[in-house]
Amino acid sequence: MELKEEDLLQRNVKGLAKKLKMAKVCILGLGGLGSNVAVLLARAGIGHLKLVDFDVVEASNLNRQQYRISHINMKKIEALKEIIKEINPFVEVDILNIKVSKENIHSIVGDIKIIVEAFDRAETKAMAIEELLSNNKIVVSASGMAGLGSSNEIITRKIKENFYLIGDNYSDYEEYSGIMSTRVMLCASHQANIVLRLILGEEKRGE
């Protein structure tokens, strides 16, 4: 049987395939947030993903990230591209093995408008958000997901016209000394959902 893209996406909301196929999204950081966002967007039928990370898969990643035991010691960009191609081979996936800095962030994202910020370190997150917002990119970020709080505390907030922040607005890793798949994936789902809404023009109805 020949696999067709429409067969993969037949349960998606109708009439959206063309817009999603034309869309490009850059994901900075492929850990608990970024790896899950990438897979969710691939399942939705996104046309083009640019995946950026410089790390390798470790055993400790498996409690919340999309990787498998077979991926341990692989570069995250290569492992995630492999996963995506097994889910939806029609997604165009560009990978970049690089550490993002103030000096290279603009050349990395290029002309891609929607950026998912999915870094672990607070200082890197702050730098990326500042640089990208100053360049009129749309940034979808997340923080405040540690511990085992109620899932109903995870919300999407529109901070600026081009900046969305997901989380519970109070928790952090240092306070709760650990992070679980459930709340990470909740945040990643929020990120992926607002990306889809932005692409499809749904966000204008209010967030």
PDB file of C-alpha atoms in Angstrom:
ATOM      1  CA  MET A   1       0.000   0.000   0.000  1.00  0.00           C
ATOM      2  CA  GLU A   2       1.342   3.403  -0.996  1.00  0.00           C
ATOM      3  CA  LEU A   3       1.326   5.858   1.895  1.00  0.00           C
ATOM      4  CA  LYS A   4      -0.365   9.160   1.099  1.00  0.00           C
ATOM      5  CA  GLU A   5      -0.213  12.314   3.171  1.00  0.00           C
ATOM      6  CA  GLU A   6      -3.989  12.671   3.179  1.00  0.00           C
ATOM      7  CA  ASP A   7      -4.285   9.202   4.717  1.00  0.00           C
ATOM      8  CA  LEU A   8      -2.180  10.310   7.685  1.00  0.00           C
ATOM      9  CA  LEU A   9      -4.175  13.465   8.227  1.00  0.00           C
ATOM     10  CA  GLN A  10      -7.706  12.252   7.492  1.00  0.00           C
ATOM     11  CA  ARG A  11      -8.817  12.715  11.111  1.00  0.00           C
ATOM     12  CA  ASN A  12      -7.559  16.313  11.270  1.00  0.00           C
ATOM     13  CA  VAL A  13      -9.973  19.233  11.130  1.00  0.00           C
ATOM     14  CA  LYS A  14     -10.953  19.578   7.478  1.00  0.00           C
ATOM     15  CA  GLY A  15      -9.835  22.451   5.297  1.00  0.00           C
ATOM     16  CA  LEU A  16      -6.584  23.214   7.110  1.00  0.00           C
ATOM     17  CA  ALA A  17      -4.079  21.033   5.284  1.00  0.00           C
ATOM     18  CA  LYS A  18      -2.949  23.606   2.701  1.00  0.00           C
ATOM     19  CA  LYS A  19      -2.188  26.351   5.244  1.00  0.00           C
ATOM     20  CA  LEU A  20      -0.316  23.945   7.500  1.00  0.00           C
ATOM     21  CA  LYS A  21       1.643  22.502   4.588  1.00  0.00           C
ATOM     22  CA  MET A  22       2.906  25.974   3.681  1.00  0.00           C
ATOM     23  CA  ALA A  23       3.878  26.879   7.245  1.00  0.00           C
ATOM     24  CA  LYS A  24       7.404  27.036   8.668  1.00  0.00           C
ATOM     25  CA  VAL A  25       8.254  26.879  12.366  1.00  0.00           C
ATOM     26  CA  CYS A  26      11.652  27.001  14.076  1.00  0.00           C
ATOM     27  CA  ILE A  27      12.097  25.176  17.391  1.00  0.00           C
ATOM     28  CA  LEU A  28      15.027  26.284  19.542  1.00  0.00           C
ATOM     29  CA  GLY A  29      15.902  23.519  22.000  1.00  0.00           C
ATOM     30  CA  LEU A  30      14.807  19.893  21.654  1.00  0.00           C
ATOM     31  CA  GLY A  31      14.336  18.800  25.240  1.00  0.00           C
ATOM     32  CA  GLY A  32      11.104  18.194  27.110  1.00  0.00           C
ATOM     33  CA  LEU A  33       9.323  21.090  25.448  1.00  0.00           C
ATOM     34  CA  GLY A  34      10.880  21.208  22.002  1.00  0.00           C
ATOM     35  CA  SER A  35      10.847  17.488  21.226  1.00  0.00           C
ATOM     36  CA  ASN A  36       7.183  17.207  22.178  1.00  0.00           C
ATOM     37  CA  VAL A  37       6.176  20.357  20.283  1.00  0.00           C
ATOM     38  CA  ALA A  38       7.936  19.063  17.164  1.00  0.00           C
ATOM     39  CA  VAL A  39       6.078  15.745  17.252  1.00  0.00           C
ATOM     40  CA  LEU A  40       2.717  17.435  17.851  1.00  0.00           C
ATOM     41  CA  LEU A  41       3.232  19.783  14.900  1.00  0.00           C
ATOM     42  CA  ALA A  42       4.357  16.886  12.701  1.00  0.00           C
ATOM     43  CA  ARG A  43       1.177  14.977  13.558  1.00  0.00           C
ATOM     44  CA  ALA A  44      -0.848  18.069  12.682  1.00  0.00           C
ATOM     45  CA  GLY A  45       0.683  18.197   9.195  1.00  0.00           C
ATOM     46  CA  ILE A  46       3.094  21.116   9.458  1.00  0.00           C
ATOM     47  CA  GLY A  47       5.022  21.587   6.233  1.00  0.00           C
ATOM     48  CA  HIS A  48       8.454  22.642   7.459  1.00  0.00           C
ATOM     49  CA  LEU A  49      10.279  22.369  10.783  1.00  0.00           C
ATOM     50  CA  LYS A  50      13.694  23.765  11.609  1.00  0.00           C
ATOM     51  CA  LEU A  51      15.104  21.964  14.647  1.00  0.00           C
ATOM     52  CA  VAL A  52      17.999  23.511  16.568  1.00  0.00           C
ATOM     53  CA  ASP A  53      20.006  21.936  19.411  1.00  0.00           C
ATOM     54  CA  PHE A  54      23.597  20.971  20.194  1.00  0.00           C
ATOM     55  CA  ASP A  55      23.016  18.274  22.819  1.00  0.00           C
ATOM     56  CA  VAL A  56      22.907  14.476  22.770  1.00  0.00           C
ATOM     57  CA  VAL A  57      20.227  12.181  24.186  1.00  0.00           C
ATOM     58  CA  GLU A  58      20.857  10.952  27.741  1.00  0.00           C
ATOM     59  CA  ALA A  59      19.026   8.352  29.792  1.00  0.00           C
ATOM     60  CA  SER A  60      17.687  11.066  32.126  1.00  0.00           C
ATOM     61  CA  ASN A  61      15.906  12.676  29.170  1.00  0.00           C
ATOM     62  CA  LEU A  62      13.568   9.736  28.705  1.00  0.00           C
ATOM     63  CA  ASN A  63      11.216  10.658  31.562  1.00  0.00           C
ATOM     64  CA  ARG A  64       9.762  13.582  29.583  1.00  0.00           C
ATOM     65  CA  GLN A  65      11.277  13.832  26.097  1.00  0.00           C
ATOM     66  CA  GLN A  66      10.289  12.054  22.876  1.00  0.00           C
ATOM     67  CA  TYR A  67      13.453   9.976  22.594  1.00  0.00           C
ATOM     68  CA  ARG A  68      13.889   6.227  23.027  1.00  0.00           C
ATOM     69  CA  ILE A  69      16.578   4.046  24.615  1.00  0.00           C
ATOM     70  CA  SER A  70      17.912   3.387  21.121  1.00  0.00           C
ATOM     71  CA  HIS A  71      18.592   7.124  20.762  1.00  0.00           C
ATOM     72  CA  ILE A  72      20.896   7.446  23.782  1.00  0.00           C
ATOM     73  CA  ASN A  73      24.166   9.158  22.762  1.00  0.00           C
ATOM     74  CA  MET A  74      22.668  10.274  19.435  1.00  0.00           C
ATOM     75  CA  LYS A  75      22.505  13.973  18.648  1.00  0.00           C
ATOM     76  CA  LYS A  76      19.043  15.186  19.531  1.00  0.00           C
ATOM     77  CA  ILE A  77      18.548  16.797  16.132  1.00  0.00           C
ATOM     78  CA  GLU A  78      19.212  13.502  14.364  1.00  0.00           C
ATOM     79  CA  ALA A  79      17.130  11.397  16.759  1.00  0.00           C
ATOM     80  CA  LEU A  80      14.146  13.739  16.530  1.00  0.00           C
ATOM     81  CA  LYS A  81      14.324  13.922  12.753  1.00  0.00           C
ATOM     82  CA  GLU A  82      14.239  10.114  12.708  1.00  0.00           C
ATOM     83  CA  ILE A  83      11.180  10.093  14.991  1.00  0.00           C
ATOM     84  CA  ILE A  84       9.343  12.661  12.885  1.00  0.00           C
ATOM     85  CA  LYS A  85      10.026  10.807   9.653  1.00  0.00           C
ATOM     86  CA  GLU A  86       8.480   7.680  11.187  1.00  0.00           C
ATOM     87  CA  ILE A  87       5.356   9.654  12.135  1.00  0.00           C
ATOM     88  CA  ASN A  88       4.972  11.913   9.112  1.00  0.00           C
ATOM     89  CA  PRO A  89       7.542  11.538   6.309  1.00  0.00           C
ATOM     90  CA  PHE A  90       5.958  14.438   4.423  1.00  0.00           C
ATOM     91  CA  VAL A  91       7.304  17.051   6.854  1.00  0.00           C
ATOM     92  CA  GLU A  92      10.377  18.871   5.578  1.00  0.00           C
ATOM     93  CA  VAL A  93      12.833  18.801   8.484  1.00  0.00           C
ATOM     94  CA  ASP A  94      15.959  20.960   8.628  1.00  0.00           C
ATOM     95  CA  ILE A  95      18.344  20.298  11.496  1.00  0.00           C
ATOM     96  CA  LEU A  96      21.095  22.465  12.919  1.00  0.00           C
ATOM     97  CA  ASN A  97      23.598  21.219  15.501  1.00  0.00           C
ATOM     98  CA  ILE A  98      24.621  24.480  17.129  1.00  0.00           C
ATOM     99  CA  LYS A  99      24.536  26.312  20.455  1.00  0.00           C
ATOM    100  CA  VAL A 100      22.330  29.368  20.099  1.00  0.00           C
ATOM    101  CA  SER A 101      23.862  32.682  21.142  1.00  0.00           C
ATOM    102  CA  LYS A 102      23.132  36.380  20.823  1.00  0.00           C
ATOM    103  CA  GLU A 103      25.584  36.496  17.943  1.00  0.00           C
ATOM    104  CA  ASN A 104      24.021  33.751  15.821  1.00  0.00           C
ATOM    105  CA  ILE A 105      20.329  33.598  16.748  1.00  0.00           C
ATOM    106  CA  HIS A 106      19.131  35.830  13.915  1.00  0.00           C
ATOM    107  CA  SER A 107      21.016  33.913  11.245  1.00  0.00           C
ATOM    108  CA  ILE A 108      19.710  30.638  12.705  1.00  0.00           C
ATOM    109  CA  VAL A 109      16.021  31.527  12.525  1.00  0.00           C
ATOM    110  CA  GLY A 110      16.406  33.382   9.221  1.00  0.00           C
ATOM    111  CA  ASP A 111      13.100  34.324   7.622  1.00  0.00           C
ATOM    112  CA  ILE A 112      10.976  31.970   9.742  1.00  0.00           C
ATOM    113  CA  LYS A 113       8.337  34.046  11.531  1.00  0.00           C
ATOM    114  CA  ILE A 114       7.089  31.714  14.279  1.00  0.00           C
ATOM    115  CA  ILE A 115       9.685  30.579  16.822  1.00  0.00           C
ATOM    116  CA  VAL A 116       9.173  28.092  19.632  1.00  0.00           C
ATOM    117  CA  GLU A 117      11.577  28.957  22.454  1.00  0.00           C
ATOM    118  CA  ALA A 118      12.242  25.735  24.368  1.00  0.00           C
ATOM    119  CA  PHE A 119      15.510  26.254  26.217  1.00  0.00           C
ATOM    120  CA  ASP A 120      16.227  24.971  29.720  1.00  0.00           C
ATOM    121  CA  ARG A 121      18.467  27.759  31.010  1.00  0.00           C
ATOM    122  CA  ALA A 122      16.773  30.957  32.171  1.00  0.00           C
ATOM    123  CA  GLU A 123      19.523  33.202  30.814  1.00  0.00           C
ATOM    124  CA  THR A 124      19.353  31.595  27.365  1.00  0.00           C
ATOM    125  CA  LYS A 125      15.566  31.892  27.353  1.00  0.00           C
ATOM    126  CA  ALA A 126      15.758  35.569  28.263  1.00  0.00           C
ATOM    127  CA  MET A 127      18.359  36.288  25.584  1.00  0.00           C
ATOM    128  CA  ALA A 128      16.394  34.486  22.881  1.00  0.00           C
ATOM    129  CA  ILE A 129      13.120  36.190  23.748  1.00  0.00           C
ATOM    130  CA  GLU A 130      14.697  39.648  23.815  1.00  0.00           C
ATOM    131  CA  GLU A 131      16.543  39.187  20.529  1.00  0.00           C
ATOM    132  CA  LEU A 132      13.657  37.603  18.668  1.00  0.00           C
ATOM    133  CA  LEU A 133      11.023  40.074  19.825  1.00  0.00           C
ATOM    134  CA  SER A 134      13.286  42.955  18.803  1.00  0.00           C
ATOM    135  CA  ASN A 135      13.345  41.442  15.312  1.00  0.00           C
ATOM    136  CA  ASN A 136       9.539  41.196  15.080  1.00  0.00           C
ATOM    137  CA  LYS A 137       9.370  37.418  15.351  1.00  0.00           C
ATOM    138  CA  ILE A 138       6.428  35.685  17.003  1.00  0.00           C
ATOM    139  CA  VAL A 139       7.794  33.866  20.067  1.00  0.00           C
ATOM    140  CA  VAL A 140       6.021  31.042  21.875  1.00  0.00           C
ATOM    141  CA  SER A 141       7.778  30.303  25.159  1.00  0.00           C
ATOM    142  CA  ALA A 142       7.118  28.255  28.306  1.00  0.00           C
ATOM    143  CA  SER A 143       8.261  28.192  31.918  1.00  0.00           C
ATOM    144  CA  GLY A 144       6.792  27.212  35.262  1.00  0.00           C
ATOM    145  CA  MET A 145       6.075  23.528  34.754  1.00  0.00           C
ATOM    146  CA  ALA A 146       7.968  21.728  37.520  1.00  0.00           C
ATOM    147  CA  GLY A 147       6.465  19.624  40.279  1.00  0.00           C
ATOM    148  CA  LEU A 148       3.064  17.934  40.270  1.00  0.00           C
ATOM    149  CA  GLY A 149       0.617  20.819  40.434  1.00  0.00           C
ATOM    150  CA  SER A 150      -2.831  20.753  38.898  1.00  0.00           C
ATOM    151  CA  SER A 151      -2.975  20.573  35.134  1.00  0.00           C
ATOM    152  CA  ASN A 152      -5.561  23.364  35.269  1.00  0.00           C
ATOM    153  CA  GLU A 153      -2.836  25.764  36.419  1.00  0.00           C
ATOM    154  CA  ILE A 154      -1.048  25.536  33.057  1.00  0.00           C
ATOM    155  CA  ILE A 155      -2.301  28.381  30.887  1.00  0.00           C
ATOM    156  CA  THR A 156      -1.353  30.314  27.752  1.00  0.00           C
ATOM    157  CA  ARG A 157      -0.876  34.046  28.289  1.00  0.00           C
ATOM    158  CA  LYS A 158      -0.493  36.632  25.550  1.00  0.00           C
ATOM    159  CA  ILE A 159       2.181  38.924  26.955  1.00  0.00           C
ATOM    160  CA  LYS A 160       2.611  41.062  23.844  1.00  0.00           C
ATOM    161  CA  GLU A 161       1.190  41.061  20.351  1.00  0.00           C
ATOM    162  CA  ASN A 162       4.005  38.714  19.282  1.00  0.00           C
ATOM    163  CA  PHE A 163       4.863  36.954  22.565  1.00  0.00           C
ATOM    164  CA  TYR A 164       3.035  34.049  24.193  1.00  0.00           C
ATOM    165  CA  LEU A 165       4.082  32.487  27.506  1.00  0.00           C
ATOM    166  CA  ILE A 166       2.838  29.143  28.787  1.00  0.00           C
ATOM    167  CA  GLY A 167       3.091  27.846  32.339  1.00  0.00           C
ATOM    168  CA  ASP A 168       1.624  28.089  35.835  1.00  0.00           C
ATOM    169  CA  ASN A 169       3.321  31.442  36.528  1.00  0.00           C
ATOM    170  CA  TYR A 170       4.902  30.352  39.805  1.00  0.00           C
ATOM    171  CA  SER A 171       6.794  27.039  39.850  1.00  0.00           C
ATOM    172  CA  ASP A 172      10.365  26.480  38.793  1.00  0.00           C
ATOM    173  CA  TYR A 173      12.801  23.579  38.702  1.00  0.00           C
ATOM    174  CA  GLU A 174      14.906  24.784  41.643  1.00  0.00           C
ATOM    175  CA  GLU A 175      11.913  25.038  43.958  1.00  0.00           C
ATOM    176  CA  TYR A 176      10.464  21.638  43.131  1.00  0.00           C
ATOM    177  CA  SER A 177      13.710  19.740  42.454  1.00  0.00           C
ATOM    178  CA  GLY A 178      12.360  17.773  39.560  1.00  0.00           C
ATOM    179  CA  ILE A 179      10.224  17.769  36.484  1.00  0.00           C
ATOM    180  CA  MET A 180       7.682  15.221  35.284  1.00  0.00           C
ATOM    181  CA  SER A 181       6.450  14.283  31.828  1.00  0.00           C
ATOM    182  CA  THR A 182       2.838  15.253  32.536  1.00  0.00           C
ATOM    183  CA  ARG A 183       3.329  18.969  33.167  1.00  0.00           C
ATOM    184  CA  VAL A 184       6.072  19.282  30.560  1.00  0.00           C
ATOM    185  CA  MET A 185       3.813  17.753  27.937  1.00  0.00           C
ATOM    186  CA  LEU A 186       0.932  19.978  29.016  1.00  0.00           C
ATOM    187  CA  CYS A 187       3.116  23.014  28.381  1.00  0.00           C
ATOM    188  CA  ALA A 188       4.352  21.577  25.074  1.00  0.00           C
ATOM    189  CA  SER A 189       0.756  20.953  23.989  1.00  0.00           C
ATOM    190  CA  HIS A 190      -0.128  24.557  24.802  1.00  0.00           C
ATOM    191  CA  GLN A 191       2.854  25.729  22.760  1.00  0.00           C
ATOM    192  CA  ALA A 192       1.946  23.566  19.783  1.00  0.00           C
ATOM    193  CA  ASN A 193      -1.695  24.595  19.992  1.00  0.00           C
ATOM    194  CA  ILE A 194      -0.991  28.336  19.930  1.00  0.00           C
ATOM    195  CA  VAL A 195       1.418  27.791  17.013  1.00  0.00           C
ATOM    196  CA  LEU A 196      -1.370  26.083  15.074  1.00  0.00           C
ATOM    197  CA  ARG A 197      -3.836  28.817  15.986  1.00  0.00           C
ATOM    198  CA  LEU A 198      -1.403  31.478  14.791  1.00  0.00           C
ATOM    199  CA  ILE A 199      -0.801  29.702  11.494  1.00  0.00           C
ATOM    200  CA  LEU A 200      -4.500  29.216  10.891  1.00  0.00           C
ATOM    201  CA  GLY A 201      -5.620  32.668  11.996  1.00  0.00           C
ATOM    202  CA  GLU A 202      -7.582  31.360  14.970  1.00  0.00           C
ATOM    203  CA  GLU A 203      -5.669  33.386  17.558  1.00  0.00           C
ATOM    204  CA  LYS A 204      -7.373  36.575  16.387  1.00  0.00           C
ATOM    205  CA  ARG A 205     -10.521  35.309  18.070  1.00  0.00           C
ATOM    206  CA  GLY A 206      -8.852  35.908  21.411  1.00  0.00           C
ATOM    207  CA  GLU A 207      -6.347  34.212  23.686  1.00  0.00           C
TER     208      GLU A 207
END
